[in-house]
Amino acid sequence: GGLPLVVTTWRFLNATLRAYQSLTVGEFDPIDALVEGCSVCEREQCDGTVGYGGSPDETGETTLDAMLMDGTTMDVGAVAALREVKHAAAVAKYVLRNTRHTMLAGSQATDFALQMGFRRETLQTDASRTMWEQWKANHCQPNFWRNVIPSPSMSCGPYEPVSANAVRNNRLEESSEADRTDFRFGRYNHD
Amino acid sequence: TISMIIIDHAGHVVAGTSTNGARHKIPGRVGDSPIPGAGAYADSEVGAAVATGDGDVMMRFLPALLAVEGLRNGLDPNEAAAQQIKRIVKYYPTFTGGIVVATKEGRHGASCNGMAEFPYSVADGTDSEGEVKVYTVKCV
């Protein structure tokens, strides 16, 4: 290897190149180069796993997670389950530079972003809406529920926890936790 | 998920992530990406590690932090990554995930599980044009 270095998960070539050029030609500091690189994937919706319009949750909404960590100051800025704001890595930079916190989450992270000048906009697209509708039409399979009724392996919710009897009689679904294959994580579905 | 490590000429190490998470998650669910030590971890005295995959599982093991500690204890990047993947596989043999690790000198490596192979992209000083190369590792 040799410095400077940019390493990125997957085959996200444009993002890697943009970060590297920001660092070398643009002489950005590393955190700004990091935001530049990650933002390319947020715009290009890399593999459907970054940015708006991908990985809809059970209500069809896309929410975003992002983090930036400075290995010299050990300072961190992060957003989790950010809603209705597209540029998650950039918002994380404001958490890093404009707060003394590490992480802001959910709708209140959205409020913070709006205060920092970001725009509220839907993160749903036709593609993510279609993916969600197909999932609903398929009895909400696969899903992340267990030990609830009705049976999550057969139908959608809303769900309620299984009865106290089931708990008492140890008839809880445990072992399948070790087997995560039915969630079909992979190139197009992951964190 | 894009997870990225950047080390500049002066050896300033940073790491970061951005993702829209897992499909069909329960609303409010957060993956490993924004959690320091899980989705990414950087220490300019040693290097950095970043992760991608099934975040519900990976975050329980803080693989990025421990991979950096592996570097600190003398492992090379591939060993540091493989050590964390094997820790997770012991409890979740079918989990899907990958870890990329880089030393502060710019050596890099990766490891993975649940896929045939795992690609990661690199641009560094060895190529004066800054061309991006794709490396792939076979999963454990």
Tab-separated table of N, CA and C in Angstrom, chain B residues 81-82 85 89 95 97-99 110-118 137-140:
chain	number	residue	atom	x	y	z
B	81	ALA	N	-9.008	-8.773	10.208
B	81	ALA	CA	-10.384	-8.858	9.698
B	81	ALA	C	-10.940	-10.261	9.913
B	82	ALA	N	-10.122	-11.285	9.578
B	82	ALA	CA	-10.592	-12.682	9.679
B	82	ALA	C	-10.914	-13.036	11.128
B	85	ILE	N	-14.391	-11.755	11.865
B	85	ILE	CA	-15.437	-12.521	11.158
B	85	ILE	C	-15.653	-13.874	11.856
B	89	VAL	N	-18.990	-15.679	13.336
B	89	VAL	CA	-19.432	-16.956	12.751
B	89	VAL	C	-19.680	-18.003	13.842
B	95	PHE	N	-24.372	-15.732	9.016
B	95	PHE	CA	-24.495	-14.264	8.850
B	95	PHE	C	-23.738	-13.809	7.608
B	97	GLY	N	-21.557	-10.736	5.956
B	97	GLY	CA	-20.871	-9.501	6.296
B	97	GLY	C	-19.434	-9.495	5.837
B	98	GLY	N	-18.871	-8.278	5.742
B	98	GLY	CA	-17.478	-8.120	5.339
B	98	GLY	C	-16.819	-7.035	6.175
B	99	ILE	N	-15.529	-7.186	6.384
B	99	ILE	CA	-14.749	-6.188	7.131
B	99	ILE	C	-13.521	-5.827	6.321
B	110	ALA	N	-9.002	-7.698	4.000
B	110	ALA	CA	-10.433	-7.832	4.300
B	110	ALA	C	-10.744	-9.288	4.601
B	111	SER	N	-11.955	-9.530	5.093
B	111	SER	CA	-12.461	-10.878	5.308
B	111	SER	C	-13.981	-10.807	5.273
B	112	CYS	N	-14.627	-11.949	5.089
B	112	CYS	CA	-16.085	-11.910	4.919
B	112	CYS	C	-16.703	-13.271	5.239
B	113	ASN	N	-18.044	-13.303	5.303
B	113	ASN	CA	-18.802	-14.549	5.513
B	113	ASN	C	-20.147	-14.415	4.831
B	114	GLY	N	-20.687	-15.544	4.407
B	114	GLY	CA	-22.045	-15.524	3.860
B	114	GLY	C	-22.124	-15.141	2.398
B	115	MET	N	-20.987	-14.933	1.756
B	115	MET	CA	-20.975	-14.619	0.320
B	115	MET	C	-19.844	-15.451	-0.300
B	116	ALA	N	-19.920	-15.616	-1.603
B	116	ALA	CA	-18.817	-16.369	-2.255
B	116	ALA	C	-17.524	-15.584	-2.111
B	117	GLU	N	-17.622	-14.277	-2.396
B	117	GLU	CA	-16.439	-13.423	-2.233
B	117	GLU	C	-16.914	-12.005	-1.913
B	118	PHE	N	-15.979	-11.169	-1.523
B	118	PHE	CA	-16.333	-9.808	-1.096
B	118	PHE	C	-15.365	-8.821	-1.756
B	137	VAL	N	-11.827	-10.758	-1.796
B	137	VAL	CA	-11.353	-11.813	-0.904
B	137	VAL	C	-12.378	-12.927	-0.886
B	138	LYS	N	-11.902	-14.157	-0.785
B	138	LYS	CA	-12.801	-15.304	-0.652
B	138	LYS	C	-13.298	-15.325	0.787
B	139	CYS	N	-14.599	-15.597	0.952
B	139	CYS	CA	-15.115	-15.573	2.312
B	139	CYS	C	-14.689	-16.828	3.065
B	140	VAL	N	-14.669	-16.711	4.416
B	140	VAL	CA	-14.192	-17.802	5.270
B	140	VAL	C	-15.070	-19.041	5.132
